[in-house]
Amino acid sequence: MSNAHHRKKQPVLVRQQLLDVAARLAASEGMAAVTLDAVSAASSVSKGGLLHHFPTKNALLDALFESLLEKFDADIEELMRGDPLPQGRFTRAYVRAVSGLRDRPDDSRSWTQVTIALLAEPRLRLRWRRWVQVRAEEYVGTDSSLDAQLVRFAADGLWFADTLESHDIDGVLRRDLIDRLIELTGK
């Protein structure tokens, strides 16, 4: 009889372990490296165990995207709780969450790969579009001004520049840009 029959099953922990491994593989080697075989081997979870949680590579990638979105939402919610001004609160939190990704290398690398995958995967783009639409509807009373929308577009541009590493923005300039975006949210 194998040890698997004696081991206590912890499906939530195993699922999270698989997502963590997939995120690490995506960050270090790119999305193409996130195969079911690679995730199974790197996590020491049998392929059958992996398939129990994620029957396809697309299911694994969708879950990885969802996991990152949940962390992103949690960051935004925490930032909003610390902001006493209702007008523009979501937009300020969005700017800070987006700009803060660069300061968290593991999250940043994972988001870099997922952002690149967004460009190629229609189902991920649709999921992101839904996320954006839900937030726009939720915060229509406080974050629907032209300036708030402009600020979120600018934050997306900063995110894309960080993803591509296309601009050399020193710390002072970056802080000034973010401060100016935050300032615009109060209008």
mmCIF file of C-alpha atoms in Angstrom, residues 1 21 29-30 69-70 96 98-99 121 132-133 138 143-144 146 149 165 172 178:
data_model
loop_
_atom_site.group_PDB
_atom_site.id
_atom_site.type_symbol
_atom_site.label_atom_id
_atom_site.label_comp_id
_atom_site.label_asym_id
_atom_site.label_seq_id
_atom_site.Cartn_x
_atom_site.Cartn_y
_atom_site.Cartn_z
ATOM 1 C CA MET A 1 0.000 0.000 0.000
ATOM 2 C CA VAL A 21 4.459 26.482 -8.990
ATOM 3 C CA GLU A 29 10.624 30.741 -17.908
ATOM 4 C CA GLY A 30 7.547 32.279 -19.552
ATOM 5 C CA LEU A 69 -6.826 38.881 -9.741
ATOM 6 C CA GLU A 70 -7.889 37.896 -6.218
ATOM 7 C CA ARG A 96 -1.115 52.425 -6.108
ATOM 8 C CA VAL A 98 -0.545 48.836 -10.262
ATOM 9 C CA SER A 99 2.529 50.902 -9.456
ATOM 10 C CA GLU A 121 -5.674 34.713 -25.142
ATOM 11 C CA VAL A 132 -12.881 46.229 -15.371
ATOM 12 C CA GLN A 133 -16.622 46.505 -16.125
ATOM 13 C CA GLU A 138 -19.398 49.347 -8.628
ATOM 14 C CA ASP A 143 -14.752 57.086 -9.946
ATOM 15 C CA SER A 144 -16.482 57.762 -13.257
ATOM 16 C CA LEU A 146 -13.154 61.908 -17.031
ATOM 17 C CA GLN A 149 -10.808 57.343 -16.247
ATOM 18 C CA GLU A 165 10.648 47.327 -19.282
ATOM 19 C CA VAL A 172 11.983 60.436 -8.385
ATOM 20 C CA ILE A 178 2.236 58.630 -9.422
#
